[in-house]
Amino acid sequence: MTVEPILQVEHLVHTYSEGTPFCRSAVQDMTFSVRRGEFLGIIGHTGSGKSTLIQHLNGLLQPTSGRILLDGKDIWAEPKKIRDVRFRVGLVFQYPEYQLFEETVYKDIAFGPTNMGKTPEEVDRCVREAAAFAGVSEEQLTQSPFDLSGGQKRRVAIAGVIAMDPEVLILDEPSAGLDPEGRERLLSNIRTYHAAKGNTVILVSHSMDEIARNVDRILVLKDAKVLMQGTPREVFARAEELESAGLNVPQVTKIARALHQRGLPIDPAVYTVEELRRAILALRGGGSPC
């Protein structure tokens, strides 16, 4: 069954300082779609256009040319309603903890749904559900966000966007600056949220390992354009192209490629530890590669 796209990007161009000597195109003729309910990864080298692109998806930036369609409708068709688009497409910036401002965690998470006009009862439900998804405890709701650790603040900021129940949740480098354990806990919470709500999640990351472990499909950007897109297996099968774009492949894929190059019948596009383990066990006669 074909899943209809929730977002469509059509020939998107964004040029900063147009008409000046400092003119620079950050996005050039990008066209792709995002399916409803999918977990999409966006990856690219610094300067590839990731941040500029995602700020168009909820109307924080307006295209120089091209269109962004949400449920088939141009989000800029009625500029006065762009605020409604931002409720439907929630964007969590990199280091969102610097945007916390309320006196308690509860009030910070409640800010969005309150501004959506929800009743106090609805706001309370949204706050507690979002806090649970983001890994914010009941005890922390009464605390000042400024008394929390960096990782806990990050969770509060993410909960504040989840509380608006967006149809699309965009996360820009959500694990940046966290230690490995903190990264995995946070990404586990995001996976749980996606599985429970079925909403579309877009994860922007510079880490191929992080992308490989979490997403259904990958969009690869290079020099302000879409270089490739596909499932993790399809993308990692093009490892040489990725490396020529200044990107890496997951460590597991590197190992699989090295074994393949030494003549072992292992798929060089393997991208999870479990998949590689099964392939090696099958070679030793200890299991099936499937």
PDB file of C-alpha atoms in Angstrom:
ATOM      1  CA  MET A   1       0.000   0.000   0.000  1.00  0.00           C
ATOM      2  CA  THR A   2       1.343   3.423  -0.992  1.00  0.00           C
ATOM      3  CA  VAL A   3       1.686   5.877   1.886  1.00  0.00           C
ATOM      4  CA  GLU A   4       0.826   9.447   0.948  1.00  0.00           C
ATOM      5  CA  PRO A   5       3.498  12.079   1.607  1.00  0.00           C
ATOM      6  CA  ILE A   6       2.861  14.473   4.452  1.00  0.00           C
ATOM      7  CA  LEU A   7       5.587  16.860   3.249  1.00  0.00           C
ATOM      8  CA  GLN A   8       6.689  17.564  -0.303  1.00  0.00           C
ATOM      9  CA  VAL A   9       9.638  19.751  -1.214  1.00  0.00           C
ATOM     10  CA  GLU A  10       9.460  20.952  -4.801  1.00  0.00           C
ATOM     11  CA  HIS A  11      12.456  22.613  -6.497  1.00  0.00           C
ATOM     12  CA  LEU A  12      13.364  24.437  -3.292  1.00  0.00           C
ATOM     13  CA  VAL A  13      15.950  27.208  -3.588  1.00  0.00           C
ATOM     14  CA  HIS A  14      17.113  29.479  -0.791  1.00  0.00           C
ATOM     15  CA  THR A  15      19.619  32.240  -1.394  1.00  0.00           C
ATOM     16  CA  TYR A  16      21.004  34.354   1.428  1.00  0.00           C
ATOM     17  CA  SER A  17      21.789  38.050   0.779  1.00  0.00           C
ATOM     18  CA  GLU A  18      20.347  37.878  -2.726  1.00  0.00           C
ATOM     19  CA  GLY A  19      21.397  40.802  -4.904  1.00  0.00           C
ATOM     20  CA  THR A  20      24.492  41.594  -2.830  1.00  0.00           C
ATOM     21  CA  PRO A  21      28.173  40.632  -3.178  1.00  0.00           C
ATOM     22  CA  PHE A  22      27.588  38.239  -0.250  1.00  0.00           C
ATOM     23  CA  CYS A  23      24.941  36.239  -2.163  1.00  0.00           C
ATOM     24  CA  ARG A  24      25.092  32.523  -1.267  1.00  0.00           C
ATOM     25  CA  SER A  25      22.774  29.649  -2.205  1.00  0.00           C
ATOM     26  CA  ALA A  26      22.303  27.392   0.817  1.00  0.00           C
ATOM     27  CA  VAL A  27      19.709  25.181  -0.901  1.00  0.00           C
ATOM     28  CA  GLN A  28      19.683  24.526  -4.648  1.00  0.00           C
ATOM     29  CA  ASP A  29      16.760  22.891  -6.450  1.00  0.00           C
ATOM     30  CA  MET A  30      15.923  20.303  -3.776  1.00  0.00           C
ATOM     31  CA  THR A  31      13.002  17.989  -4.531  1.00  0.00           C
ATOM     32  CA  PHE A  32      11.884  15.105  -2.299  1.00  0.00           C
ATOM     33  CA  SER A  33       8.944  13.929  -0.217  1.00  0.00           C
ATOM     34  CA  VAL A  34       8.481  12.719   3.360  1.00  0.00           C
ATOM     35  CA  ARG A  35       5.955   9.941   3.901  1.00  0.00           C
ATOM     36  CA  ARG A  36       3.396  10.075   6.682  1.00  0.00           C
ATOM     37  CA  GLY A  37       4.579   8.108   9.704  1.00  0.00           C
ATOM     38  CA  GLU A  38       8.122   7.461   8.487  1.00  0.00           C
ATOM     39  CA  PHE A  39      11.369   7.987  10.392  1.00  0.00           C
ATOM     40  CA  LEU A  40      13.591   9.938   7.994  1.00  0.00           C
ATOM     41  CA  GLY A  41      17.259  10.708   8.529  1.00  0.00           C
ATOM     42  CA  ILE A  42      18.910  13.750   6.949  1.00  0.00           C
ATOM     43  CA  ILE A  43      22.680  13.736   6.808  1.00  0.00           C
ATOM     44  CA  GLY A  44      25.305  15.893   5.188  1.00  0.00           C
ATOM     45  CA  HIS A  45      28.652  17.553   5.754  1.00  0.00           C
ATOM     46  CA  THR A  46      28.814  20.989   7.412  1.00  0.00           C
ATOM     47  CA  GLY A  47      27.537  23.516   4.880  1.00  0.00           C
ATOM     48  CA  SER A  48      25.485  20.978   2.929  1.00  0.00           C
ATOM     49  CA  GLY A  49      22.219  22.833   3.609  1.00  0.00           C
ATOM     50  CA  LYS A  50      20.687  20.706   6.395  1.00  0.00           C
ATOM     51  CA  SER A  51      19.797  23.533   8.784  1.00  0.00           C
ATOM     52  CA  THR A  52      18.510  25.841   6.066  1.00  0.00           C
ATOM     53  CA  LEU A  53      16.376  23.041   4.627  1.00  0.00           C
ATOM     54  CA  ILE A  54      14.650  22.076   7.868  1.00  0.00           C
ATOM     55  CA  GLN A  55      13.831  25.705   8.690  1.00  0.00           C
ATOM     56  CA  HIS A  56      11.760  25.757   5.503  1.00  0.00           C
ATOM     57  CA  LEU A  57       9.740  22.700   6.500  1.00  0.00           C
ATOM     58  CA  ASN A  58       7.799  24.594   9.166  1.00  0.00           C
ATOM     59  CA  GLY A  59       7.952  28.043   7.630  1.00  0.00           C
ATOM     60  CA  LEU A  60      10.719  29.646   9.673  1.00  0.00           C
ATOM     61  CA  LEU A  61      12.330  30.514   6.348  1.00  0.00           C
ATOM     62  CA  GLN A  62      10.491  31.371   3.141  1.00  0.00           C
ATOM     63  CA  PRO A  63      11.792  29.918  -0.136  1.00  0.00           C
ATOM     64  CA  THR A  64      13.591  32.110  -2.642  1.00  0.00           C
ATOM     65  CA  SER A  65      11.803  29.862  -5.133  1.00  0.00           C
ATOM     66  CA  GLY A  66      10.067  26.490  -5.055  1.00  0.00           C
ATOM     67  CA  ARG A  67       7.383  25.212  -2.670  1.00  0.00           C
ATOM     68  CA  ILE A  68       6.871  23.280   0.558  1.00  0.00           C
ATOM     69  CA  LEU A  69       3.605  21.337   0.607  1.00  0.00           C
ATOM     70  CA  LEU A  70       2.040  20.098   3.857  1.00  0.00           C
ATOM     71  CA  ASP A  71      -0.728  17.588   3.147  1.00  0.00           C
ATOM     72  CA  GLY A  72      -0.675  18.778  -0.455  1.00  0.00           C
ATOM     73  CA  LYS A  73      -1.080  22.486   0.354  1.00  0.00           C
ATOM     74  CA  ASP A  74       1.601  25.149  -0.107  1.00  0.00           C
ATOM     75  CA  ILE A  75       2.453  26.304   3.410  1.00  0.00           C
ATOM     76  CA  TRP A  76       2.906  29.877   2.132  1.00  0.00           C
ATOM     77  CA  ALA A  77      -0.433  29.975   0.258  1.00  0.00           C
ATOM     78  CA  GLU A  78      -1.872  31.883   3.235  1.00  0.00           C
ATOM     79  CA  PRO A  79       1.020  33.635   5.010  1.00  0.00           C
ATOM     80  CA  LYS A  80      -1.198  34.733   7.902  1.00  0.00           C
ATOM     81  CA  LYS A  81      -1.727  31.050   8.802  1.00  0.00           C
ATOM     82  CA  ILE A  82       1.963  30.095   8.934  1.00  0.00           C
ATOM     83  CA  ARG A  83       1.699  29.876  12.747  1.00  0.00           C
ATOM     84  CA  ASP A  84      -0.643  26.899  12.322  1.00  0.00           C
ATOM     85  CA  VAL A  85       2.004  25.167  10.195  1.00  0.00           C
ATOM     86  CA  ARG A  86       4.515  25.556  13.035  1.00  0.00           C
ATOM     87  CA  PHE A  87       2.153  23.756  15.397  1.00  0.00           C
ATOM     88  CA  ARG A  88       1.815  20.878  12.908  1.00  0.00           C
ATOM     89  CA  VAL A  89       5.529  20.667  12.093  1.00  0.00           C
ATOM     90  CA  GLY A  90       7.524  20.918  15.317  1.00  0.00           C
ATOM     91  CA  LEU A  91      11.215  21.819  15.105  1.00  0.00           C
ATOM     92  CA  VAL A  92      13.714  21.161  17.893  1.00  0.00           C
ATOM     93  CA  PHE A  93      16.854  23.177  17.244  1.00  0.00           C
ATOM     94  CA  GLN A  94      20.361  22.023  18.094  1.00  0.00           C
ATOM     95  CA  TYR A  95      21.085  22.803  21.788  1.00  0.00           C
ATOM     96  CA  PRO A  96      17.407  23.648  22.483  1.00  0.00           C
ATOM     97  CA  GLU A  97      18.100  23.865  26.210  1.00  0.00           C
ATOM     98  CA  TYR A  98      19.301  27.441  25.660  1.00  0.00           C
ATOM     99  CA  GLN A  99      15.715  28.388  24.792  1.00  0.00           C
ATOM    100  CA  LEU A 100      14.203  27.402  28.162  1.00  0.00           C
ATOM    101  CA  PHE A 101      12.802  30.379  30.057  1.00  0.00           C
ATOM    102  CA  GLU A 102       9.924  29.474  32.400  1.00  0.00           C
ATOM    103  CA  GLU A 103      10.264  29.149  36.180  1.00  0.00           C
ATOM    104  CA  THR A 104       9.321  25.460  36.261  1.00  0.00           C
ATOM    105  CA  VAL A 105       9.776  22.527  33.903  1.00  0.00           C
ATOM    106  CA  TYR A 106       5.991  22.052  33.835  1.00  0.00           C
ATOM    107  CA  LYS A 107       5.374  25.623  32.646  1.00  0.00           C
ATOM    108  CA  ASP A 108       8.064  25.338  29.994  1.00  0.00           C
ATOM    109  CA  ILE A 109       6.537  22.178  28.531  1.00  0.00           C
ATOM    110  CA  ALA A 110       3.046  23.712  28.820  1.00  0.00           C
ATOM    111  CA  PHE A 111       3.969  26.860  26.874  1.00  0.00           C
ATOM    112  CA  GLY A 112       3.220  25.438  23.413  1.00  0.00           C
ATOM    113  CA  PRO A 113      -0.102  23.696  24.078  1.00  0.00           C
ATOM    114  CA  THR A 114      -1.283  26.710  26.106  1.00  0.00           C
ATOM    115  CA  ASN A 115      -0.627  28.989  23.128  1.00  0.00           C
ATOM    116  CA  MET A 116      -2.576  26.559  20.950  1.00  0.00           C
ATOM    117  CA  GLY A 117      -5.651  27.434  23.014  1.00  0.00           C
ATOM    118  CA  LYS A 118      -6.011  24.088  24.789  1.00  0.00           C
ATOM    119  CA  THR A 119      -7.986  23.855  28.053  1.00  0.00           C
ATOM    120  CA  PRO A 120      -6.054  23.465  31.332  1.00  0.00           C
ATOM    121  CA  GLU A 121      -7.066  19.797  31.432  1.00  0.00           C
ATOM    122  CA  GLU A 122      -5.810  19.230  27.876  1.00  0.00           C
ATOM    123  CA  VAL A 123      -2.597  21.097  28.631  1.00  0.00           C
ATOM    124  CA  ASP A 124      -1.986  18.939  31.697  1.00  0.00           C
ATOM    125  CA  ARG A 125      -2.478  15.751  29.689  1.00  0.00           C
ATOM    126  CA  CYS A 126      -0.154  17.014  26.933  1.00  0.00           C
ATOM    127  CA  VAL A 127       2.544  17.999  29.436  1.00  0.00           C
ATOM    128  CA  ARG A 128       2.550  14.681  31.282  1.00  0.00           C
ATOM    129  CA  GLU A 129       2.433  12.579  28.123  1.00  0.00           C
ATOM    130  CA  ALA A 130       5.250  14.579  26.492  1.00  0.00           C
ATOM    131  CA  ALA A 131       7.351  14.443  29.667  1.00  0.00           C
ATOM    132  CA  ALA A 132       7.014  10.654  29.765  1.00  0.00           C
ATOM    133  CA  PHE A 133       8.039  10.315  26.105  1.00  0.00           C
ATOM    134  CA  ALA A 134      11.055  12.584  26.594  1.00  0.00           C
ATOM    135  CA  GLY A 135      12.195  10.905  29.806  1.00  0.00           C
ATOM    136  CA  VAL A 136      11.332  13.802  32.134  1.00  0.00           C
ATOM    137  CA  SER A 137      10.232  12.531  35.561  1.00  0.00           C
ATOM    138  CA  GLU A 138       7.188  13.690  37.536  1.00  0.00           C
ATOM    139  CA  GLU A 139       9.525  15.076  40.205  1.00  0.00           C
ATOM    140  CA  GLN A 140      11.352  17.219  37.660  1.00  0.00           C
ATOM    141  CA  LEU A 141       8.133  18.911  36.531  1.00  0.00           C
ATOM    142  CA  THR A 142       8.095  21.074  39.664  1.00  0.00           C
ATOM    143  CA  GLN A 143      11.777  22.001  39.430  1.00  0.00           C
ATOM    144  CA  SER A 144      13.356  24.992  37.737  1.00  0.00           C
ATOM    145  CA  PRO A 145      14.766  23.942  34.353  1.00  0.00           C
ATOM    146  CA  PHE A 146      17.927  25.833  35.245  1.00  0.00           C
ATOM    147  CA  ASP A 147      18.619  23.420  38.115  1.00  0.00           C
ATOM    148  CA  LEU A 148      18.821  20.450  35.747  1.00  0.00           C
ATOM    149  CA  SER A 149      21.819  18.950  33.977  1.00  0.00           C
ATOM    150  CA  GLY A 150      22.465  19.680  30.316  1.00  0.00           C
ATOM    151  CA  GLY A 151      20.991  16.360  29.219  1.00  0.00           C
ATOM    152  CA  GLN A 152      17.886  16.845  31.368  1.00  0.00           C
ATOM    153  CA  LYS A 153      17.365  20.349  29.961  1.00  0.00           C
ATOM    154  CA  ARG A 154      17.585  18.872  26.460  1.00  0.00           C
ATOM    155  CA  ARG A 155      14.780  16.449  27.336  1.00  0.00           C
ATOM    156  CA  VAL A 156      12.607  19.265  28.685  1.00  0.00           C
ATOM    157  CA  ALA A 157      13.060  21.268  25.486  1.00  0.00           C
ATOM    158  CA  ILE A 158      12.154  18.242  23.349  1.00  0.00           C
ATOM    159  CA  ALA A 159       9.113  17.570  25.554  1.00  0.00           C
ATOM    160  CA  GLY A 160       7.996  21.166  24.951  1.00  0.00           C
ATOM    161  CA  VAL A 161       7.729  20.474  21.217  1.00  0.00           C
ATOM    162  CA  ILE A 162       6.230  16.985  21.636  1.00  0.00           C
ATOM    163  CA  ALA A 163       3.547  18.517  23.892  1.00  0.00           C
ATOM    164  CA  MET A 164       2.101  20.302  20.854  1.00  0.00           C
ATOM    165  CA  ASP A 165       1.530  16.869  19.289  1.00  0.00           C
ATOM    166  CA  PRO A 166       3.020  17.833  15.914  1.00  0.00           C
ATOM    167  CA  GLU A 167       2.273  15.661  12.915  1.00  0.00           C
ATOM    168  CA  VAL A 168       5.962  16.002  12.011  1.00  0.00           C
ATOM    169  CA  LEU A 169       8.723  16.212  14.633  1.00  0.00           C
ATOM    170  CA  ILE A 170      12.074  17.516  13.343  1.00  0.00           C
ATOM    171  CA  LEU A 171      15.135  17.050  15.556  1.00  0.00           C
ATOM    172  CA  ASP A 172      18.326  18.899  14.617  1.00  0.00           C
ATOM    173  CA  GLU A 173      21.307  17.013  16.095  1.00  0.00           C
ATOM    174  CA  PRO A 174      19.355  16.120  19.278  1.00  0.00           C
ATOM    175  CA  SER A 175      22.243  14.166  20.824  1.00  0.00           C
ATOM    176  CA  ALA A 176      24.962  16.784  20.186  1.00  0.00           C
ATOM    177  CA  GLY A 177      27.227  17.224  23.189  1.00  0.00           C
ATOM    178  CA  LEU A 178      25.825  14.275  25.151  1.00  0.00           C
ATOM    179  CA  ASP A 179      27.939  11.351  26.340  1.00  0.00           C
ATOM    180  CA  PRO A 180      27.365   7.938  24.655  1.00  0.00           C
ATOM    181  CA  GLU A 181      24.996   6.731  27.381  1.00  0.00           C
ATOM    182  CA  GLY A 182      23.008   9.967  27.294  1.00  0.00           C
ATOM    183  CA  ARG A 183      22.810   9.834  23.499  1.00  0.00           C
ATOM    184  CA  GLU A 184      21.448   6.297  23.468  1.00  0.00           C
ATOM    185  CA  ARG A 185      18.885   7.038  26.225  1.00  0.00           C
ATOM    186  CA  LEU A 186      17.616  10.076  24.351  1.00  0.00           C
ATOM    187  CA  LEU A 187      17.399   8.267  21.007  1.00  0.00           C
ATOM    188  CA  SER A 188      15.652   5.352  22.698  1.00  0.00           C
ATOM    189  CA  ASN A 189      13.017   7.810  23.971  1.00  0.00           C
ATOM    190  CA  ILE A 190      12.585   9.186  20.448  1.00  0.00           C
ATOM    191  CA  ARG A 191      12.159   5.662  19.030  1.00  0.00           C
ATOM    192  CA  THR A 192       9.534   4.920  21.681  1.00  0.00           C
ATOM    193  CA  TYR A 193       7.705   8.157  20.849  1.00  0.00           C
ATOM    194  CA  HIS A 194       7.701   7.331  17.125  1.00  0.00           C
ATOM    195  CA  ALA A 195       6.461   3.773  17.695  1.00  0.00           C
ATOM    196  CA  ALA A 196       3.695   4.891  20.067  1.00  0.00           C
ATOM    197  CA  LYS A 197       2.413   7.949  18.200  1.00  0.00           C
ATOM    198  CA  GLY A 198       3.058   6.947  14.598  1.00  0.00           C
ATOM    199  CA  ASN A 199       3.888  10.565  13.764  1.00  0.00           C
ATOM    200  CA  THR A 200       6.560  11.447  11.217  1.00  0.00           C
ATOM    201  CA  VAL A 201      10.019  11.983  12.712  1.00  0.00           C
ATOM    202  CA  ILE A 202      12.909  13.657  10.880  1.00  0.00           C
ATOM    203  CA  LEU A 203      16.326  13.202  12.491  1.00  0.00           C
ATOM    204  CA  VAL A 204      19.171  15.460  11.355  1.00  0.00           C
ATOM    205  CA  SER A 205      22.575  14.149  12.360  1.00  0.00           C
ATOM    206  CA  HIS A 206      26.228  14.153  11.386  1.00  0.00           C
ATOM    207  CA  SER A 207      26.612  10.610  12.755  1.00  0.00           C
ATOM    208  CA  MET A 208      26.068   7.786  10.277  1.00  0.00           C
ATOM    209  CA  ASP A 209      26.016   5.267  13.146  1.00  0.00           C
ATOM    210  CA  GLU A 210      23.221   7.239  14.827  1.00  0.00           C
ATOM    211  CA  ILE A 211      21.260   7.443  11.582  1.00  0.00           C
ATOM    212  CA  ALA A 212      21.787   3.746  10.771  1.00  0.00           C
ATOM    213  CA  ARG A 213      20.374   2.583  14.105  1.00  0.00           C
ATOM    214  CA  ASN A 214      17.210   4.650  13.969  1.00  0.00           C
ATOM    215  CA  VAL A 215      15.757   5.592  10.605  1.00  0.00           C
ATOM    216  CA  ASP A 216      13.731   3.944   7.827  1.00  0.00           C
ATOM    217  CA  ARG A 217      15.100   6.110   5.039  1.00  0.00           C
ATOM    218  CA  ILE A 218      18.011   8.507   4.532  1.00  0.00           C
ATOM    219  CA  LEU A 219      18.324  11.761   2.609  1.00  0.00           C
ATOM    220  CA  VAL A 220      21.963  12.668   1.884  1.00  0.00           C
ATOM    221  CA  LEU A 221      22.839  16.293   1.113  1.00  0.00           C
ATOM    222  CA  LYS A 222      25.983  17.619  -0.557  1.00  0.00           C
ATOM    223  CA  ASP A 223      26.797  21.171  -1.658  1.00  0.00           C
ATOM    224  CA  ALA A 224      23.222  22.389  -1.047  1.00  0.00           C
ATOM    225  CA  LYS A 225      21.699  19.611  -3.185  1.00  0.00           C
ATOM    226  CA  VAL A 226      20.223  16.145  -2.666  1.00  0.00           C
ATOM    227  CA  LEU A 227      23.037  13.695  -3.432  1.00  0.00           C
ATOM    228  CA  MET A 228      21.039  10.504  -2.834  1.00  0.00           C
ATOM    229  CA  GLN A 229      18.134   9.046  -0.901  1.00  0.00           C
ATOM    230  CA  GLY A 230      16.973   5.556  -0.019  1.00  0.00           C
ATOM    231  CA  THR A 231      16.843   2.932   2.706  1.00  0.00           C
ATOM    232  CA  PRO A 232      19.939   2.609   4.919  1.00  0.00           C
ATOM    233  CA  ARG A 233      21.002  -0.465   2.936  1.00  0.00           C
ATOM    234  CA  GLU A 234      20.615   1.348  -0.400  1.00  0.00           C
ATOM    235  CA  VAL A 235      22.569   4.377   0.832  1.00  0.00           C
ATOM    236  CA  PHE A 236      25.383   2.487   2.558  1.00  0.00           C
ATOM    237  CA  ALA A 237      25.836   0.319  -0.535  1.00  0.00           C
ATOM    238  CA  ARG A 238      27.149   3.525  -2.140  1.00  0.00           C
ATOM    239  CA  ALA A 239      29.919   3.934   0.418  1.00  0.00           C
ATOM    240  CA  GLU A 240      32.480   5.328  -2.023  1.00  0.00           C
ATOM    241  CA  GLU A 241      30.119   8.114  -3.085  1.00  0.00           C
ATOM    242  CA  LEU A 242      29.434   8.948   0.556  1.00  0.00           C
ATOM    243  CA  GLU A 243      33.134   9.127   1.340  1.00  0.00           C
ATOM    244  CA  SER A 244      33.737  11.338  -1.705  1.00  0.00           C
ATOM    245  CA  ALA A 245      31.119  13.693  -0.223  1.00  0.00           C
ATOM    246  CA  GLY A 246      33.130  13.908   2.999  1.00  0.00           C
ATOM    247  CA  LEU A 247      30.790  11.559   4.849  1.00  0.00           C
ATOM    248  CA  ASN A 248      31.479   8.344   6.646  1.00  0.00           C
ATOM    249  CA  VAL A 249      29.677   5.021   6.792  1.00  0.00           C
ATOM    250  CA  PRO A 250      28.792   3.205  10.029  1.00  0.00           C
ATOM    251  CA  GLN A 251      31.656   1.321  11.685  1.00  0.00           C
ATOM    252  CA  VAL A 252      29.774  -1.949  11.127  1.00  0.00           C
ATOM    253  CA  THR A 253      29.568  -1.218   7.394  1.00  0.00           C
ATOM    254  CA  LYS A 254      33.321  -0.548   7.307  1.00  0.00           C
ATOM    255  CA  ILE A 255      33.967  -3.945   8.863  1.00  0.00           C
ATOM    256  CA  ALA A 256      31.555  -5.664   6.448  1.00  0.00           C
ATOM    257  CA  ARG A 257      33.240  -3.973   3.479  1.00  0.00           C
ATOM    258  CA  ALA A 258      36.695  -5.037   4.677  1.00  0.00           C
ATOM    259  CA  LEU A 259      35.555  -8.653   5.065  1.00  0.00           C
ATOM    260  CA  HIS A 260      33.879  -8.555   1.647  1.00  0.00           C
ATOM    261  CA  GLN A 261      37.067  -7.180   0.054  1.00  0.00           C
ATOM    262  CA  ARG A 262      38.979 -10.117   1.538  1.00  0.00           C
ATOM    263  CA  GLY A 263      36.719 -12.509  -0.332  1.00  0.00           C
ATOM    264  CA  LEU A 264      34.180 -13.394   2.348  1.00  0.00           C
ATOM    265  CA  PRO A 265      30.560 -13.617   1.101  1.00  0.00           C
ATOM    266  CA  ILE A 266      29.258 -10.810   3.325  1.00  0.00           C
ATOM    267  CA  ASP A 267      27.004  -8.027   2.090  1.00  0.00           C
ATOM    268  CA  PRO A 268      29.172  -4.853   2.136  1.00  0.00           C
ATOM    269  CA  ALA A 269      26.048  -2.767   2.862  1.00  0.00           C
ATOM    270  CA  VAL A 270      25.424  -4.408   6.271  1.00  0.00           C
ATOM    271  CA  TYR A 271      24.778  -1.608   8.772  1.00  0.00           C
ATOM    272  CA  THR A 272      23.753  -3.150  12.119  1.00  0.00           C
ATOM    273  CA  VAL A 273      25.778  -5.180  14.598  1.00  0.00           C
ATOM    274  CA  GLU A 274      23.106  -7.891  14.761  1.00  0.00           C
ATOM    275  CA  GLU A 275      23.056  -8.266  10.978  1.00  0.00           C
ATOM    276  CA  LEU A 276      26.846  -8.607  10.853  1.00  0.00           C
ATOM    277  CA  ARG A 277      26.799 -11.104  13.725  1.00  0.00           C
ATOM    278  CA  ARG A 278      24.285 -13.279  11.866  1.00  0.00           C
ATOM    279  CA  ALA A 279      26.331 -13.124   8.669  1.00  0.00           C
ATOM    280  CA  ILE A 280      29.507 -14.204  10.473  1.00  0.00           C
ATOM    281  CA  LEU A 281      27.691 -16.993  12.325  1.00  0.00           C
ATOM    282  CA  ALA A 282      26.325 -18.257   9.005  1.00  0.00           C
ATOM    283  CA  LEU A 283      29.855 -18.416   7.589  1.00  0.00           C
ATOM    284  CA  ARG A 284      30.915 -20.496  10.568  1.00  0.00           C
ATOM    285  CA  GLY A 285      27.889 -22.779  10.172  1.00  0.00           C
ATOM    286  CA  GLY A 286      26.349 -21.458  13.370  1.00  0.00           C
ATOM    287  CA  GLY A 287      23.235 -19.847  11.996  1.00  0.00           C
ATOM    288  CA  SER A 288      21.375 -18.445   9.043  1.00  0.00           C
ATOM    289  CA  PRO A 289      22.253 -15.090   7.433  1.00  0.00           C
ATOM    290  CA  CYS A 290      18.529 -14.369   7.194  1.00  0.00           C
TER     291      CYS A 290
END
